[in-house]
Amino acid sequence: MTAQILDGSIIAGQVRAQVADEVKSLVESGKPAPGLATVLVGENPGSQVYVRSKQKACLEAGIQSFGHNLPATISQAELEQLVIDLNRDPRVNGILVQLPLPSGLDEERVLNAISIEKDVDGFHPLNIGRLAQKGRDPLFIPCTPAGVMFLLERTLPSLEGMNAVVLGRSNIVGMPVALLLVRANATVTICHSRSRDLPGIVRQADILVAAVGRPEMVRGDWIKPGAVVIDVGINRVEDASRSKGYRLTGDVAFDEAKEVAGAITPVPGGVGPMTIAMLLQNTLRAAKQINS
Ligand code: NAP
């Protein structure tokens, strides 16, 4: 059996086109174009690439992009003041502080400073707290977890009662994905670095979400036949045959897993593009909430 490949680039392209259409209608109705402020601190090359691609995606969708590139030497107070200024700026509907911040800066305090109405990354404690509570709804769902759920909900008629295994419990991926799966009535197991017998647990999974940051850790013989596998991992692996000297790979051994799974995301071109599409959707939602 060869799995259905869940092409995140195509699906994200459809979401982005829909966002662009809605932005166009908003502007034609006399409302201002939505605006996203990106805050990048320091010179982390990965973060620079992510922020540039988010800014480009905004412009393509008709969303204004306000870039703030700051030196790693910026003080905590200056960074928080910038966030406060952006909270007050009516042109800015969403604020994205690219993580991780350089050491010495208190990430939690910066995220706390973002107005919950502009928290398009969904990492404000109030948004995460509401995600964890029955009967409460966050204003925004974190983008990568939202992208994972978008792919799952397109692939499966219902997630209800399915066994879902999430590998990883980080604040930005594993834990919010697990909370979203619970909300979708799946039965969820969260695994981490202290979990025992990962292969045995993963073999029970109808749905597997891998977010550990370990290249190809999940082998084909861990996968339950027919399972839906969402590989969030983005890992650089040395590869002398490539001009850059490395290639990107996921947390799942794709070539093995695709022979067993029912559906699987590739890396790159799976969850990554969905993250950006969900950010655009959240920014549009923020603008609509202000204008409604
Ligand atoms: P993270 O903060 O480093 O968290 C990794 C999680 O995996 C932790 O919970 C850790 O357990 C667990 N883990 C590590 N080694 C393990 C092992 N051998 N067995 C079982 N669990 C293990 O990483 P993250 O930020 O969640 O990112 C995970 C991956 O997703 C990375 O490759 C990252 O680049 C990628 N990512 C992709 C996107 C996207 O848009 N596609 C977005 C964000 C992240 P402990 O809690 O016990 O330490």
Short mmCIF file of C-alpha atoms and ligand atoms in Angstrom, two decimals:
data_model
loop_
_atom_site.label_atom_id
_atom_site.label_comp_id
_atom_site.label_asym_id
_atom_site.label_seq_id
_atom_site.Cartn_x
_atom_site.Cartn_y
_atom_site.Cartn_z
CA MET A 1 0.00 0.00 0.00
CA THR A 2 1.25 3.49 -0.79
CA ALA A 3 -0.11 6.36 1.26
CA GLN A 4 -2.01 9.36 0.00
CA ILE A 5 0.44 12.27 0.08
CA LEU A 6 -1.03 15.29 1.87
CA ASP A 7 0.44 18.11 -0.18
CA GLY A 8 0.55 21.08 2.20
CA SER A 9 1.77 23.41 -0.53
CA ILE A 10 -1.34 22.86 -2.65
CA ILE A 11 -3.77 22.97 0.28
CA ALA A 12 -2.08 26.08 1.76
CA GLY A 13 -2.25 27.71 -1.68
CA GLN A 14 -6.03 27.23 -1.69
CA VAL A 15 -6.34 28.75 1.81
CA ARG A 16 -4.12 31.69 0.83
CA ALA A 17 -6.16 32.36 -2.32
CA GLN A 18 -9.34 32.38 -0.22
CA VAL A 19 -7.77 34.80 2.29
CA ALA A 20 -6.66 37.06 -0.60
CA ASP A 21 -10.23 37.08 -1.98
CA GLU A 22 -11.65 38.02 1.41
CA VAL A 23 -9.04 40.76 1.90
CA LYS A 24 -9.97 42.15 -1.51
CA SER A 25 -13.69 42.22 -0.58
CA LEU A 26 -12.87 43.89 2.74
CA VAL A 27 -10.88 46.63 1.02
CA GLU A 28 -13.52 47.07 -1.69
CA SER A 29 -16.09 47.63 1.07
CA GLY A 30 -14.01 50.60 2.26
CA LYS A 31 -12.25 48.90 5.19
CA PRO A 32 -8.48 49.17 5.64
CA ALA A 33 -6.33 46.24 4.51
CA PRO A 34 -5.42 43.97 7.45
CA GLY A 35 -1.94 44.51 8.86
CA LEU A 36 0.57 42.14 10.44
CA ALA A 37 3.58 43.35 12.43
CA THR A 38 6.52 40.95 12.61
CA VAL A 39 9.09 41.35 15.36
CA LEU A 40 12.41 39.63 14.75
CA VAL A 41 15.14 39.92 17.37
CA GLY A 42 18.72 38.92 16.57
CA GLU A 43 20.22 37.17 13.58
CA ASN A 44 19.02 33.55 13.80
CA PRO A 45 19.17 32.48 10.12
CA GLY A 46 16.18 30.11 10.44
CA SER A 47 14.05 32.84 12.03
CA GLN A 48 15.09 35.32 9.32
CA VAL A 49 13.92 32.88 6.63
CA TYR A 50 10.60 32.23 8.42
CA VAL A 51 9.88 35.94 8.92
CA ARG A 52 10.73 36.80 5.32
CA SER A 53 8.40 34.10 4.00
CA LYS A 54 5.60 35.28 6.31
CA GLN A 55 6.04 38.88 5.10
CA LYS A 56 6.03 37.77 1.45
CA ALA A 57 2.88 35.70 2.00
CA CYS A 58 1.16 38.73 3.59
CA LEU A 59 1.94 40.95 0.62
CA GLU A 60 0.68 38.31 -1.82
CA ALA A 61 -2.62 38.15 0.10
CA GLY A 62 -3.00 41.95 0.19
CA ILE A 63 -2.17 42.10 3.92
CA GLN A 64 0.08 44.99 4.99
CA SER A 65 3.31 43.88 6.60
CA PHE A 66 5.20 45.96 9.17
CA GLY A 67 8.64 44.48 9.82
CA HIS A 68 10.60 45.28 12.98
CA ASN A 69 14.11 43.81 12.92
CA LEU A 70 15.89 44.44 16.19
CA PRO A 71 19.40 43.72 17.46
CA ALA A 72 19.90 40.89 19.96
CA THR A 73 21.20 43.56 22.36
CA ILE A 74 17.75 45.15 22.72
CA SER A 75 16.61 45.42 26.35
CA GLN A 76 13.55 43.65 27.73
CA ALA A 77 11.93 47.03 28.43
CA GLU A 78 12.51 48.30 24.87
CA LEU A 79 11.09 45.11 23.38
CA GLU A 80 8.01 45.23 25.59
CA GLN A 81 7.55 48.93 24.73
CA LEU A 82 7.56 48.07 21.02
CA VAL A 83 4.82 45.47 21.62
CA ILE A 84 2.80 48.05 23.60
CA ASP A 85 3.18 50.57 20.75
CA LEU A 86 2.03 47.92 18.24
CA ASN A 87 -0.97 47.11 20.46
CA ARG A 88 -2.00 50.78 20.08
CA ASP A 89 -1.30 51.05 16.34
CA PRO A 90 -4.63 50.84 14.49
CA ARG A 91 -2.92 49.72 11.25
CA VAL A 92 -1.69 46.58 13.01
CA ASN A 93 -4.25 43.79 13.47
CA GLY A 94 -1.81 41.03 14.34
CA ILE A 95 1.53 40.93 16.15
CA LEU A 96 3.95 38.10 15.56
CA VAL A 97 7.03 37.89 17.76
CA GLN A 98 9.29 35.31 16.11
CA LEU A 99 10.46 32.68 18.62
CA PRO A 100 12.84 31.71 20.02
CA LEU A 101 14.05 35.05 21.38
CA PRO A 102 17.79 35.39 22.02
CA SER A 103 18.86 34.28 25.48
CA GLY A 104 18.49 36.95 28.15
CA LEU A 105 15.05 38.04 26.93
CA ASP A 106 12.00 36.83 28.83
CA GLU A 107 9.73 35.25 26.19
CA GLU A 108 6.78 34.82 28.55
CA ARG A 109 6.72 38.51 29.51
CA VAL A 110 6.89 39.58 25.85
CA LEU A 111 4.04 37.23 24.84
CA ASN A 112 2.01 38.45 27.83
CA ALA A 113 2.40 42.03 26.60
CA ILE A 114 0.65 41.27 23.28
CA SER A 115 -2.98 42.35 23.26
CA ILE A 116 -5.12 39.18 23.14
CA GLU A 117 -7.07 40.67 20.19
CA LYS A 118 -3.81 40.88 18.19
CA ASP A 119 -2.33 37.53 19.29
CA VAL A 120 -2.44 35.94 15.82
CA ASP A 121 0.21 33.40 16.84
CA GLY A 122 -2.15 32.24 19.60
CA PHE A 123 0.58 31.95 22.25
CA HIS A 124 -0.84 34.43 24.77
CA PRO A 125 -1.54 32.52 28.00
CA LEU A 126 -5.21 33.52 27.84
CA ASN A 127 -5.61 32.01 24.37
CA ILE A 128 -3.78 28.82 25.35
CA GLY A 129 -5.74 28.65 28.63
CA ARG A 130 -9.05 28.90 26.80
CA LEU A 131 -7.91 26.17 24.41
CA ALA A 132 -7.45 23.88 27.41
CA GLN A 133 -10.86 24.60 28.92
CA LYS A 134 -14.10 22.92 28.00
CA GLY A 135 -16.72 25.33 26.68
CA ARG A 136 -14.24 28.19 26.17
CA ASP A 137 -12.94 29.32 22.81
CA PRO A 138 -9.59 30.99 22.17
CA LEU A 139 -9.63 34.06 19.90
CA PHE A 140 -6.76 32.51 17.92
CA ILE A 141 -5.38 29.00 17.57
CA PRO A 142 -1.58 28.69 17.20
CA CYS A 143 -0.72 28.47 13.50
CA THR A 144 1.20 25.18 13.24
CA PRO A 145 -1.33 23.23 15.36
CA ALA A 146 -4.17 24.84 13.35
CA GLY A 147 -2.44 23.70 10.16
CA VAL A 148 -2.15 20.14 11.50
CA MET A 149 -5.87 20.08 12.31
CA PHE A 150 -6.79 21.55 8.92
CA LEU A 151 -4.95 18.70 7.19
CA LEU A 152 -6.50 16.05 9.46
CA GLU A 153 -10.03 17.38 9.06
CA ARG A 154 -9.65 17.42 5.27
CA THR A 155 -8.38 13.85 5.28
CA LEU A 156 -10.72 12.15 7.75
CA PRO A 157 -14.51 12.43 7.81
CA SER A 158 -14.42 12.56 11.62
CA LEU A 159 -11.73 12.36 14.30
CA GLU A 160 -14.21 11.22 16.94
CA GLY A 161 -13.08 8.23 18.96
CA MET A 162 -9.86 7.78 17.00
CA ASN A 163 -6.62 6.96 18.78
CA ALA A 164 -4.30 9.93 18.29
CA VAL A 165 -0.68 9.88 19.41
CA VAL A 166 1.22 13.16 19.64
CA LEU A 167 5.00 12.89 19.84
CA GLY A 168 6.24 16.03 21.63
CA ARG A 169 4.74 18.30 24.29
CA SER A 170 6.16 21.72 23.41
CA ASN A 171 4.17 24.89 24.05
CA ILE A 172 4.13 25.77 20.37
CA VAL A 173 3.31 22.42 18.73
CA GLY A 174 2.80 19.23 20.75
CA MET A 175 0.65 20.50 23.61
CA PRO A 176 -1.73 22.70 21.58
CA VAL A 177 -2.10 19.94 18.95
CA ALA A 178 -3.05 17.50 21.72
CA LEU A 179 -5.60 19.96 23.13
CA LEU A 180 -7.13 20.45 19.68
CA LEU A 181 -7.35 16.70 19.12
CA VAL A 182 -9.16 16.30 22.45
CA ARG A 183 -11.57 19.06 21.40
CA ALA A 184 -12.18 17.06 18.20
CA ASN A 185 -13.12 14.07 20.44
CA ALA A 186 -10.09 11.94 19.62
CA THR A 187 -8.54 9.81 22.38
CA VAL A 188 -5.12 11.36 22.83
CA THR A 189 -1.78 10.06 24.09
CA ILE A 190 1.03 12.60 24.48
CA CYS A 191 4.58 11.23 24.35
CA HIS A 192 7.85 12.95 25.25
CA SER A 193 11.48 12.22 25.96
CA ARG A 194 10.66 10.19 29.10
CA SER A 195 7.96 8.05 27.49
CA ARG A 196 8.62 4.30 27.39
CA ASP A 197 8.14 2.04 24.39
CA LEU A 198 7.39 4.71 21.81
CA PRO A 199 7.11 2.17 18.96
CA GLY A 200 4.49 0.22 20.93
CA ILE A 201 2.44 3.37 21.65
CA VAL A 202 2.73 4.68 18.09
CA ARG A 203 1.53 1.31 16.71
CA GLN A 204 -1.86 1.98 18.37
CA ALA A 205 -2.27 5.33 16.57
CA ASP A 206 -4.95 5.91 13.95
CA ILE A 207 -3.55 9.44 13.84
CA LEU A 208 0.11 10.21 14.48
CA VAL A 209 1.44 13.75 14.88
CA ALA A 210 5.23 13.80 15.17
CA ALA A 211 6.80 16.99 16.58
CA VAL A 212 10.04 15.97 18.27
CA GLY A 213 12.78 17.53 16.13
CA ARG A 214 14.62 14.18 15.66
CA PRO A 215 15.32 13.33 12.01
CA GLU A 216 13.46 10.21 10.88
CA MET A 217 13.05 8.91 14.43
CA VAL A 218 9.69 7.26 13.62
CA ARG A 219 10.33 4.17 11.50
CA GLY A 220 7.95 2.54 9.06
CA ASP A 221 7.38 -0.48 11.30
CA TRP A 222 6.06 1.81 14.07
CA ILE A 223 3.11 2.87 11.90
CA LYS A 224 -0.29 1.21 12.12
CA PRO A 225 -1.43 0.23 8.62
CA GLY A 226 -3.74 2.91 7.23
CA ALA A 227 -2.86 5.54 9.87
CA VAL A 228 -2.81 9.24 9.03
CA VAL A 229 0.69 10.59 9.73
CA ILE A 230 1.34 14.31 10.14
CA ASP A 231 5.05 15.05 10.30
CA VAL A 232 5.69 18.48 11.85
CA GLY A 233 9.46 18.01 12.19
CA ILE A 234 11.81 20.16 10.14
CA ASN A 235 15.37 18.94 10.59
CA ARG A 236 18.55 19.83 8.75
CA VAL A 237 20.61 16.77 7.88
CA GLU A 238 24.10 17.07 6.37
CA ASP A 239 24.08 16.10 2.70
CA ALA A 240 27.19 16.75 0.65
CA SER A 241 25.27 16.10 -2.58
CA ARG A 242 23.18 19.27 -2.06
CA SER A 243 24.49 22.72 -2.95
CA LYS A 244 23.61 24.01 0.53
CA GLY A 245 25.37 21.04 2.14
CA TYR A 246 22.20 19.87 3.88
CA ARG A 247 18.67 18.66 3.20
CA LEU A 248 15.49 18.98 5.20
CA THR A 249 13.85 15.93 6.68
CA GLY A 250 10.98 15.25 9.02
CA ASP A 251 10.68 13.27 12.26
CA VAL A 252 9.27 10.33 10.30
CA ALA A 253 11.22 8.08 7.91
CA PHE A 254 9.02 9.08 4.98
CA ASP A 255 10.02 6.40 2.46
CA GLU A 256 9.30 3.61 4.95
CA ALA A 257 6.17 5.16 6.46
CA LYS A 258 4.47 5.91 3.14
CA GLU A 259 4.37 2.16 2.42
CA VAL A 260 2.28 1.55 5.56
CA ALA A 261 0.31 4.74 6.31
CA GLY A 262 -3.02 5.63 4.75
CA ALA A 263 -1.98 9.27 4.34
CA ILE A 264 1.19 11.18 5.17
CA THR A 265 2.63 14.70 4.91
CA PRO A 266 5.99 15.18 3.19
CA VAL A 267 8.83 17.33 4.56
CA PRO A 268 9.28 19.91 3.19
CA GLY A 269 5.91 20.78 1.67
CA GLY A 270 3.59 19.42 4.35
CA VAL A 271 2.85 21.26 7.59
CA GLY A 272 5.31 24.13 6.93
CA PRO A 273 3.23 25.89 4.24
CA MET A 274 0.07 25.34 6.31
CA THR A 275 1.58 27.31 9.20
CA ILE A 276 1.88 30.41 7.03
CA ALA A 277 -1.61 29.97 5.56
CA MET A 278 -3.09 29.76 9.08
CA LEU A 279 -1.20 32.93 10.08
CA LEU A 280 -2.83 34.80 7.19
CA GLN A 281 -6.22 33.41 8.19
CA ASN A 282 -5.71 34.53 11.80
CA THR A 283 -4.63 38.02 10.69
CA LEU A 284 -7.73 38.36 8.51
CA ARG A 285 -9.89 37.17 11.42
CA ALA A 286 -8.26 39.78 13.70
CA ALA A 287 -9.05 42.52 11.18
CA LYS A 288 -12.66 41.36 10.80
CA GLN A 289 -13.13 41.29 14.59
CA ILE A 290 -11.95 44.91 14.86
CA ASN A 291 -14.16 46.01 11.94
CA SER A 292 -17.29 44.12 12.99
P1 NAP B 1 10.82 21.26 21.06
O1 NAP B 1 10.34 22.47 21.77
O2 NAP B 1 12.27 20.95 21.04
O3 NAP B 1 10.03 20.01 21.65
C1 NAP B 1 10.35 18.71 21.26
C2 NAP B 1 9.47 17.75 22.01
O4 NAP B 1 9.84 16.43 21.60
C3 NAP B 1 9.64 17.78 23.51
O5 NAP B 1 8.38 17.66 24.13
C4 NAP B 1 10.54 16.59 23.82
O6 NAP B 1 10.28 15.97 25.07
C5 NAP B 1 10.14 15.64 22.73
N1 NAP B 1 11.24 14.74 22.40
C6 NAP B 1 12.51 15.06 22.08
N2 NAP B 1 13.23 13.94 21.84
C7 NAP B 1 12.40 12.90 22.00
C8 NAP B 1 12.57 11.49 21.90
N3 NAP B 1 13.72 10.93 21.58
N4 NAP B 1 11.48 10.73 22.16
C9 NAP B 1 10.30 11.27 22.49
N5 NAP B 1 10.09 12.60 22.58
C10 NAP B 1 11.13 13.39 22.36
O7 NAP B 1 10.38 21.29 19.53
P2 NAP B 1 9.13 22.00 18.80
O8 NAP B 1 9.33 23.46 18.80
O9 NAP B 1 7.86 21.43 19.30
O10 NAP B 1 9.37 21.48 17.31
C11 NAP B 1 9.35 20.10 16.98
C12 NAP B 1 9.74 19.95 15.52
O11 NAP B 1 8.78 20.64 14.72
C13 NAP B 1 11.09 20.56 15.13
O12 NAP B 1 11.69 19.78 14.12
C14 NAP B 1 10.70 21.93 14.57
O13 NAP B 1 11.66 22.43 13.64
C15 NAP B 1 9.40 21.60 13.89
N6 NAP B 1 8.48 22.73 13.74
C16 NAP B 1 7.88 22.86 12.53
C17 NAP B 1 6.96 23.87 12.32
C18 NAP B 1 6.28 23.97 11.00
O14 NAP B 1 5.75 25.00 10.65
N7 NAP B 1 6.23 22.88 10.23
C19 NAP B 1 6.67 24.77 13.33
C20 NAP B 1 7.28 24.61 14.57
C21 NAP B 1 8.18 23.57 14.76
P3 NAP B 1 10.52 16.71 26.49
O15 NAP B 1 9.37 17.62 26.67
O16 NAP B 1 10.54 15.60 27.46
O17 NAP B 1 11.83 17.44 26.37
#
